[in-house]
Amino acid sequence: MPRVAGVDIPNDKPTRIALRYIYGIGPKFAVEICRKAEIDPNIHAKNLTESELSAIGGILTNDYVIEGQLRRQVQQHIARLRDISCYRGFRHRRGLPVRGQRTKTNARTRKGPRKTVAGKKSVKEMR
């Protein structure tokens, strides 16, 4: 497996797909990186030469914020929102959806598994 920017990219996929395994690189940037490095985006990653891999690595380090640096940046943005106590920061702090989604139903990914609350006993059962 070729290693680019500290990430092992899969051998058996075209370069434009394999580059997406790097955090911060999506479909558009993957094709753009191939174009800048003058590499055919459809060549499989295992067929890339060392010079092509180093060209891709150079482009990534100079022109893009990726991997650890990007993850750190995202966490800093979220921490800033929490610190200034804005609505979005409050939602992050509480673990609720941040972008206006409904929470009466759905939102299970953010809220976690259901917490069942016991119902009140009826009047008939108390007699």
CSV table of N, CA and C in Angstrom, one decimal:
chain,number,residue,atom,x,y,z
A,1,MET,N,0.8,-1.2,0.0
A,1,MET,CA,0.0,0.0,0.0
A,1,MET,C,0.9,1.2,0.0
A,2,PRO,N,0.7,2.1,-0.9
A,2,PRO,CA,1.4,3.4,-0.9
A,2,PRO,C,1.0,4.2,0.3
A,3,ARG,N,2.0,4.9,0.8
A,3,ARG,CA,1.8,5.8,2.0
A,3,ARG,C,1.9,7.2,1.5
A,4,VAL,N,0.8,8.0,1.7
A,4,VAL,CA,0.8,9.4,1.4
A,4,VAL,C,0.3,10.2,2.6
A,5,ALA,N,1.1,11.2,3.0
A,5,ALA,CA,0.7,12.1,4.1
A,5,ALA,C,0.4,11.3,5.4
A,6,GLY,N,1.2,10.2,5.6
A,6,GLY,CA,1.0,9.4,6.8
A,6,GLY,C,-0.2,8.4,6.8
A,7,VAL,N,-0.8,8.3,5.6
A,7,VAL,CA,-2.0,7.4,5.5
A,7,VAL,C,-1.7,6.3,4.4
A,8,ASP,N,-2.0,5.1,4.7
A,8,ASP,CA,-1.9,4.0,3.7
A,8,ASP,C,-3.2,4.1,2.8
A,9,ILE,N,-2.9,4.3,1.5
A,9,ILE,CA,-4.0,4.4,0.6
A,9,ILE,C,-4.1,3.0,-0.1
A,10,PRO,N,-5.4,2.6,-0.5
A,10,PRO,CA,-5.5,1.2,-1.0
A,10,PRO,C,-4.9,1.1,-2.4
A,11,ASN,N,-4.3,-0.1,-2.6
A,11,ASN,CA,-3.7,-0.4,-3.9
A,11,ASN,C,-4.6,-0.6,-5.1
A,12,ASP,N,-5.7,-1.2,-4.8
A,12,ASP,CA,-6.6,-1.7,-5.9
A,12,ASP,C,-7.6,-0.7,-6.4
A,13,LYS,N,-7.5,0.6,-6.0
A,13,LYS,CA,-8.4,1.6,-6.4
A,13,LYS,C,-7.7,2.7,-7.2
A,14,PRO,N,-8.5,3.3,-8.1
A,14,PRO,CA,-7.9,4.4,-8.9
A,14,PRO,C,-7.4,5.5,-7.9
A,15,THR,N,-6.4,6.3,-8.4
A,15,THR,CA,-5.8,7.3,-7.5
A,15,THR,C,-6.9,8.3,-7.0
A,16,ARG,N,-7.8,8.7,-7.9
A,16,ARG,CA,-8.8,9.7,-7.5
A,16,ARG,C,-9.7,9.2,-6.4
A,17,ILE,N,-9.9,7.9,-6.3
A,17,ILE,CA,-10.7,7.3,-5.2
A,17,ILE,C,-9.8,7.0,-4.0
A,18,ALA,N,-8.6,6.5,-4.2
A,18,ALA,CA,-7.6,6.2,-3.1
A,18,ALA,C,-7.3,7.4,-2.3
A,19,LEU,N,-7.1,8.6,-2.9
A,19,LEU,CA,-6.8,9.8,-2.2
A,19,LEU,C,-7.9,10.2,-1.2
A,20,ARG,N,-9.1,9.8,-1.4
A,20,ARG,CA,-10.2,10.2,-0.5
A,20,ARG,C,-10.0,9.5,0.8
A,21,TYR,N,-9.1,8.5,1.0
A,21,TYR,CA,-8.9,7.9,2.3
A,21,TYR,C,-8.2,8.9,3.2
A,22,ILE,N,-7.7,10.0,2.7
A,22,ILE,CA,-7.0,11.0,3.5
A,22,ILE,C,-8.0,11.9,4.0
A,23,TYR,N,-8.1,12.1,5.4
A,23,TYR,CA,-9.0,13.0,6.0
A,23,TYR,C,-8.9,14.4,5.5
A,24,GLY,N,-9.9,15.0,4.9
A,24,GLY,CA,-9.9,16.3,4.4
A,24,GLY,C,-9.8,16.4,2.9
A,25,ILE,N,-9.7,15.2,2.2
A,25,ILE,CA,-9.7,15.2,0.7
A,25,ILE,C,-11.0,14.5,0.3
A,26,GLY,N,-11.7,15.2,-0.5
A,26,GLY,CA,-13.0,14.6,-1.1
A,26,GLY,C,-12.8,14.4,-2.6
A,27,PRO,N,-14.0,14.2,-3.3
A,27,PRO,CA,-13.9,13.9,-4.7
A,27,PRO,C,-13.3,15.0,-5.5
A,28,LYS,N,-13.7,16.2,-5.3
A,28,LYS,CA,-13.2,17.4,-6.0
A,28,LYS,C,-11.7,17.6,-5.9
A,29,PHE,N,-11.3,17.6,-4.6
A,29,PHE,CA,-9.9,17.8,-4.3
A,29,PHE,C,-9.0,16.7,-4.8
A,30,ALA,N,-9.5,15.4,-4.8
A,30,ALA,CA,-8.7,14.3,-5.3
A,30,ALA,C,-8.4,14.5,-6.7
A,31,VAL,N,-9.4,14.8,-7.5
A,31,VAL,CA,-9.1,15.1,-9.0
A,31,VAL,C,-8.2,16.2,-9.2
A,32,GLU,N,-8.4,17.3,-8.4
A,32,GLU,CA,-7.6,18.5,-8.5
A,32,GLU,C,-6.1,18.2,-8.2
A,33,ILE,N,-5.9,17.4,-7.2
A,33,ILE,CA,-4.5,17.0,-6.8
A,33,ILE,C,-3.9,16.2,-7.9
A,34,CYS,N,-4.6,15.3,-8.5
A,34,CYS,CA,-4.1,14.5,-9.7
A,34,CYS,C,-3.7,15.4,-10.8
A,35,ARG,N,-4.6,16.4,-11.1
A,35,ARG,CA,-4.3,17.3,-12.2
A,35,ARG,C,-3.1,18.1,-11.9
A,36,LYS,N,-2.9,18.6,-10.7
A,36,LYS,CA,-1.7,19.4,-10.3
A,36,LYS,C,-0.4,18.6,-10.4
A,37,ALA,N,-0.5,17.3,-10.0
A,37,ALA,CA,0.6,16.4,-10.0
A,37,ALA,C,0.9,15.8,-11.4
A,38,GLU,N,0.0,16.1,-12.4
A,38,GLU,CA,0.0,15.6,-13.7
A,38,GLU,C,0.0,14.1,-13.8
A,39,ILE,N,-0.9,13.5,-13.0
A,39,ILE,CA,-1.1,12.1,-13.0
A,39,ILE,C,-2.5,11.8,-13.5
A,40,ASP,N,-2.7,10.7,-14.2
A,40,ASP,CA,-4.0,10.2,-14.7
A,40,ASP,C,-4.8,9.8,-13.4
A,41,PRO,N,-6.0,10.4,-13.2
A,41,PRO,CA,-6.7,10.0,-12.0
A,41,PRO,C,-7.2,8.6,-12.0
A,42,ASN,N,-7.2,7.9,-13.2
A,42,ASN,CA,-7.7,6.5,-13.3
A,42,ASN,C,-6.7,5.5,-13.1
A,43,ILE,N,-5.4,5.9,-12.9
A,43,ILE,CA,-4.3,4.9,-12.7
A,43,ILE,C,-4.5,4.4,-11.3
A,44,HIS,N,-4.3,3.0,-11.1
A,44,HIS,CA,-4.4,2.5,-9.8
A,44,HIS,C,-3.3,2.9,-8.9
A,45,ALA,N,-3.5,3.0,-7.7
A,45,ALA,CA,-2.5,3.5,-6.7
A,45,ALA,C,-1.2,2.6,-6.7
A,46,LYS,N,-1.4,1.3,-6.9
A,46,LYS,CA,-0.2,0.5,-6.9
A,46,LYS,C,0.7,0.7,-8.0
A,47,ASN,N,0.3,1.4,-9.1
A,47,ASN,CA,1.1,1.6,-10.3
A,47,ASN,C,1.8,3.0,-10.2
A,48,LEU,N,1.6,3.7,-9.1
A,48,LEU,CA,2.2,5.1,-9.0
A,48,LEU,C,3.7,4.9,-8.7
A,49,THR,N,4.5,5.7,-9.3
A,49,THR,CA,6.0,5.7,-9.0
A,49,THR,C,6.3,6.5,-7.7
A,50,GLU,N,7.5,6.3,-7.2
A,50,GLU,CA,7.9,7.1,-6.1
A,50,GLU,C,7.9,8.6,-6.3
A,51,SER,N,8.3,9.0,-7.5
A,51,SER,CA,8.3,10.4,-7.8
A,51,SER,C,6.9,11.0,-7.9
A,52,GLU,N,5.9,10.2,-8.4
A,52,GLU,CA,4.5,10.6,-8.4
A,52,GLU,C,4.0,10.7,-7.0
A,53,LEU,N,4.3,9.7,-6.1
A,53,LEU,CA,3.9,9.8,-4.7
A,53,LEU,C,4.4,11.0,-4.0
A,54,SER,N,5.7,11.3,-4.3
A,54,SER,CA,6.3,12.4,-3.6
A,54,SER,C,5.7,13.7,-4.1
A,55,ALA,N,5.3,13.8,-5.4
A,55,ALA,CA,4.7,15.0,-5.9
A,55,ALA,C,3.3,15.2,-5.3
A,56,ILE,N,2.6,14.1,-5.1
A,56,ILE,CA,1.3,14.2,-4.4
A,56,ILE,C,1.5,14.6,-3.0
A,57,GLY,N,2.5,14.1,-2.3
A,57,GLY,CA,2.7,14.4,-0.9
A,57,GLY,C,3.1,15.9,-0.8
A,58,GLY,N,3.9,16.4,-1.7
A,58,GLY,CA,4.3,17.8,-1.7
A,58,GLY,C,3.1,18.7,-1.9
A,59,ILE,N,2.2,18.4,-2.8
A,59,ILE,CA,1.0,19.2,-3.1
A,59,ILE,C,0.2,19.2,-1.9
A,60,LEU,N,0.0,18.1,-1.2
A,60,LEU,CA,-0.9,18.0,0.0
A,60,LEU,C,-0.3,18.8,1.1
A,61,THR,N,1.0,18.8,1.3
A,61,THR,CA,1.5,19.5,2.5
A,61,THR,C,1.5,21.0,2.2
A,62,ASN,N,1.7,21.4,1.0
A,62,ASN,CA,1.8,22.9,0.7
A,62,ASN,C,0.4,23.5,0.5
A,63,ASP,N,-0.5,22.8,-0.1
A,63,ASP,CA,-1.8,23.5,-0.5
A,63,ASP,C,-3.0,23.2,0.3
A,64,TYR,N,-3.0,22.1,1.1
A,64,TYR,CA,-4.2,21.6,1.8
A,64,TYR,C,-3.9,21.4,3.3
A,65,VAL,N,-5.0,21.7,4.1
A,65,VAL,CA,-5.0,21.3,5.5
A,65,VAL,C,-5.6,20.0,5.6
A,66,ILE,N,-4.9,19.0,6.0
A,66,ILE,CA,-5.4,17.6,6.1
A,66,ILE,C,-5.0,16.9,7.4
A,67,GLU,N,-5.6,15.7,7.6
A,67,GLU,CA,-5.4,14.8,8.7
A,67,GLU,C,-5.3,15.5,10.0
A,68,GLY,N,-4.3,15.3,10.8
A,68,GLY,CA,-4.2,15.8,12.2
A,68,GLY,C,-4.4,17.3,12.4
A,69,GLN,N,-3.8,18.0,11.5
A,69,GLN,CA,-4.0,19.5,11.6
A,69,GLN,C,-5.4,19.9,11.3
A,70,LEU,N,-6.1,19.3,10.4
A,70,LEU,CA,-7.5,19.6,10.1
A,70,LEU,C,-8.4,19.1,11.3
A,71,ARG,N,-8.2,18.0,11.8
A,71,ARG,CA,-8.9,17.5,13.0
A,71,ARG,C,-8.8,18.4,14.2
A,72,ARG,N,-7.5,18.9,14.4
A,72,ARG,CA,-7.3,19.8,15.5
A,72,ARG,C,-8.0,21.1,15.3
A,73,GLN,N,-8.0,21.6,14.0
A,73,GLN,CA,-8.7,22.9,13.7
A,73,GLN,C,-10.2,22.8,13.9
A,74,VAL,N,-10.8,21.7,13.5
A,74,VAL,CA,-12.2,21.5,13.7
A,74,VAL,C,-12.5,21.4,15.2
A,75,GLN,N,-11.7,20.8,16.0
A,75,GLN,CA,-11.9,20.7,17.5
A,75,GLN,C,-11.8,22.1,18.1
A,76,GLN,N,-10.9,22.9,17.6
A,76,GLN,CA,-10.7,24.3,18.1
A,76,GLN,C,-11.9,25.1,17.8
A,77,HIS,N,-12.5,24.9,16.6
A,77,HIS,CA,-13.7,25.7,16.2
A,77,HIS,C,-14.9,25.3,17.2
A,78,ILE,N,-15.0,24.0,17.4
A,78,ILE,CA,-16.1,23.6,18.3
A,78,ILE,C,-15.9,24.1,19.8
A,79,ALA,N,-14.6,24.1,20.2
A,79,ALA,CA,-14.3,24.6,21.6
A,79,ALA,C,-14.6,26.1,21.7
A,80,ARG,N,-14.3,26.8,20.6
A,80,ARG,CA,-14.6,28.2,20.6
A,80,ARG,C,-16.1,28.5,20.7
A,81,LEU,N,-16.9,27.7,20.0
A,81,LEU,CA,-18.4,27.9,20.1
A,81,LEU,C,-18.8,27.6,21.5
A,82,ARG,N,-18.3,26.5,22.1
A,82,ARG,CA,-18.6,26.2,23.5
A,82,ARG,C,-18.3,27.3,24.4
A,83,ASP,N,-17.1,27.9,24.3
A,83,ASP,CA,-16.6,29.0,25.2
A,83,ASP,C,-17.4,30.2,25.1
A,84,ILE,N,-17.9,30.6,23.9
A,84,ILE,CA,-18.6,31.8,23.8
A,84,ILE,C,-20.1,31.6,24.1
A,85,SER,N,-20.5,30.4,24.5
A,85,SER,CA,-21.8,30.0,24.9
A,85,SER,C,-22.9,30.4,23.9
A,86,CYS,N,-22.6,30.2,22.6
A,86,CYS,CA,-23.6,30.5,21.6
A,86,CYS,C,-24.5,29.2,21.5
A,87,TYR,N,-25.6,29.4,20.7
A,87,TYR,CA,-26.6,28.3,20.6
A,87,TYR,C,-25.9,27.0,20.1
A,88,ARG,N,-25.1,27.1,19.0
A,88,ARG,CA,-24.4,26.0,18.5
A,88,ARG,C,-23.5,25.3,19.5
A,89,GLY,N,-22.8,26.1,20.3
A,89,GLY,CA,-21.9,25.6,21.3
A,89,GLY,C,-22.7,24.9,22.4
A,90,PHE,N,-23.8,25.4,22.7
A,90,PHE,CA,-24.7,24.8,23.7
A,90,PHE,C,-25.2,23.4,23.2
A,91,ARG,N,-25.5,23.3,21.9
A,91,ARG,CA,-26.0,22.0,21.3
A,91,ARG,C,-24.8,21.0,21.3
A,92,HIS,N,-23.6,21.5,21.0
A,92,HIS,CA,-22.4,20.6,21.0
A,92,HIS,C,-22.2,20.1,22.5
A,93,ARG,N,-22.3,21.0,23.4
A,93,ARG,CA,-22.1,20.6,24.8
A,93,ARG,C,-23.1,19.6,25.3
A,94,ARG,N,-24.3,19.7,24.9
A,94,ARG,CA,-25.4,18.8,25.3
A,94,ARG,C,-25.5,17.5,24.5
A,95,GLY,N,-24.7,17.5,23.4
A,95,GLY,CA,-24.7,16.3,22.5
A,95,GLY,C,-26.0,16.2,21.7
A,96,LEU,N,-26.6,17.3,21.3
A,96,LEU,CA,-27.8,17.3,20.5
A,96,LEU,C,-27.5,17.8,19.1
A,97,PRO,N,-28.4,17.6,18.1
A,97,PRO,CA,-28.1,18.0,16.7
A,97,PRO,C,-27.9,19.5,16.7
A,98,VAL,N,-26.9,20.0,15.9
A,98,VAL,CA,-26.4,21.3,15.9
A,98,VAL,C,-27.1,22.2,14.8
A,99,ARG,N,-27.5,21.5,13.7
A,99,ARG,CA,-28.0,22.3,12.5
A,99,ARG,C,-29.5,22.3,12.3
A,100,GLY,N,-30.2,22.4,13.4
A,100,GLY,CA,-31.7,22.6,13.3
A,100,GLY,C,-32.5,21.4,13.0
A,101,GLN,N,-32.0,20.2,13.1
A,101,GLN,CA,-32.8,19.0,12.9
A,101,GLN,C,-33.8,18.8,14.1
A,102,ARG,N,-34.9,18.0,13.8
A,102,ARG,CA,-35.9,17.8,14.8
A,102,ARG,C,-35.3,16.8,15.8
A,103,THR,N,-35.8,16.9,17.1
A,103,THR,CA,-35.3,16.0,18.1
A,103,THR,C,-36.4,15.2,18.8
A,104,LYS,N,-37.7,15.6,18.5
A,104,LYS,CA,-38.8,14.8,19.1
A,104,LYS,C,-38.8,13.4,18.7
A,105,THR,N,-38.6,13.1,17.4
A,105,THR,CA,-38.3,11.8,16.9
A,105,THR,C,-36.9,11.9,16.2
A,106,ASN,N,-36.4,10.8,15.8
A,106,ASN,CA,-35.1,10.7,15.2
A,106,ASN,C,-34.0,11.3,16.1
A,107,ALA,N,-32.9,11.8,15.5
A,107,ALA,CA,-31.7,12.3,16.3
A,107,ALA,C,-31.1,11.3,17.2
A,108,ARG,N,-31.3,10.0,16.9
A,108,ARG,CA,-30.7,8.9,17.8
A,108,ARG,C,-29.2,8.9,17.7
A,109,THR,N,-28.6,9.3,16.6
A,109,THR,CA,-27.2,9.2,16.4
A,109,THR,C,-26.5,10.2,17.4
A,110,ARG,N,-27.1,11.4,17.6
A,110,ARG,CA,-26.5,12.3,18.5
A,110,ARG,C,-26.9,12.1,19.9
A,111,LYS,N,-28.2,11.7,20.2
A,111,LYS,CA,-28.7,11.5,21.5
A,111,LYS,C,-28.3,10.2,22.2
A,112,GLY,N,-27.9,9.2,21.4
A,112,GLY,CA,-27.6,7.9,21.9
A,112,GLY,C,-28.8,7.0,22.1
A,113,PRO,N,-28.7,5.8,22.6
A,113,PRO,CA,-29.8,4.9,22.8
A,113,PRO,C,-30.9,5.5,23.7
A,114,ARG,N,-32.1,5.1,23.5
A,114,ARG,CA,-33.2,5.6,24.3
A,114,ARG,C,-33.1,5.3,25.8
A,115,LYS,N,-33.5,6.2,26.6
A,115,LYS,CA,-33.5,6.0,28.0
A,115,LYS,C,-34.9,5.9,28.4
A,116,THR,N,-35.4,4.7,28.7
A,116,THR,CA,-36.8,4.5,29.1
A,116,THR,C,-37.1,5.1,30.4
A,117,VAL,N,-38.2,5.8,30.5
A,117,VAL,CA,-38.7,6.4,31.8
A,117,VAL,C,-39.9,5.6,32.2
A,118,ALA,N,-40.0,5.1,33.4
A,118,ALA,CA,-41.2,4.4,33.9
A,118,ALA,C,-42.4,5.3,33.9
A,119,GLY,N,-43.5,4.7,33.5
A,119,GLY,CA,-44.8,5.5,33.5
A,119,GLY,C,-45.4,5.5,34.8
A,120,LYS,N,-46.3,6.5,35.1
A,120,LYS,CA,-47.0,6.6,36.3
A,120,LYS,C,-48.0,5.4,36.5
A,121,LYS,N,-48.3,5.0,37.7
A,121,LYS,CA,-49.3,4.0,37.9
A,121,LYS,C,-50.7,4.6,37.8
A,122,SER,N,-51.6,3.8,37.2
A,122,SER,CA,-53.0,4.4,37.1
A,122,SER,C,-53.7,4.3,38.4
A,123,VAL,N,-54.9,5.0,38.5
A,123,VAL,CA,-55.7,5.0,39.7
A,123,VAL,C,-56.2,3.6,40.1
A,124,LYS,N,-56.6,2.8,39.1
A,124,LYS,CA,-57.2,1.5,39.3
A,124,LYS,C,-56.2,0.6,40.0
A,125,GLU,N,-54.9,0.7,39.6
A,125,GLU,CA,-53.9,-0.2,40.1
A,125,GLU,C,-53.6,0.1,41.6
A,126,MET,N,-53.8,1.3,42.0
A,126,MET,CA,-53.5,1.8,43.4
A,126,MET,C,-54.5,1.2,44.4
A,127,ARG,N,-55.7,0.8,44.0
A,127,ARG,CA,-56.8,0.3,44.9
A,127,ARG,C,-56.5,-1.0,45.4
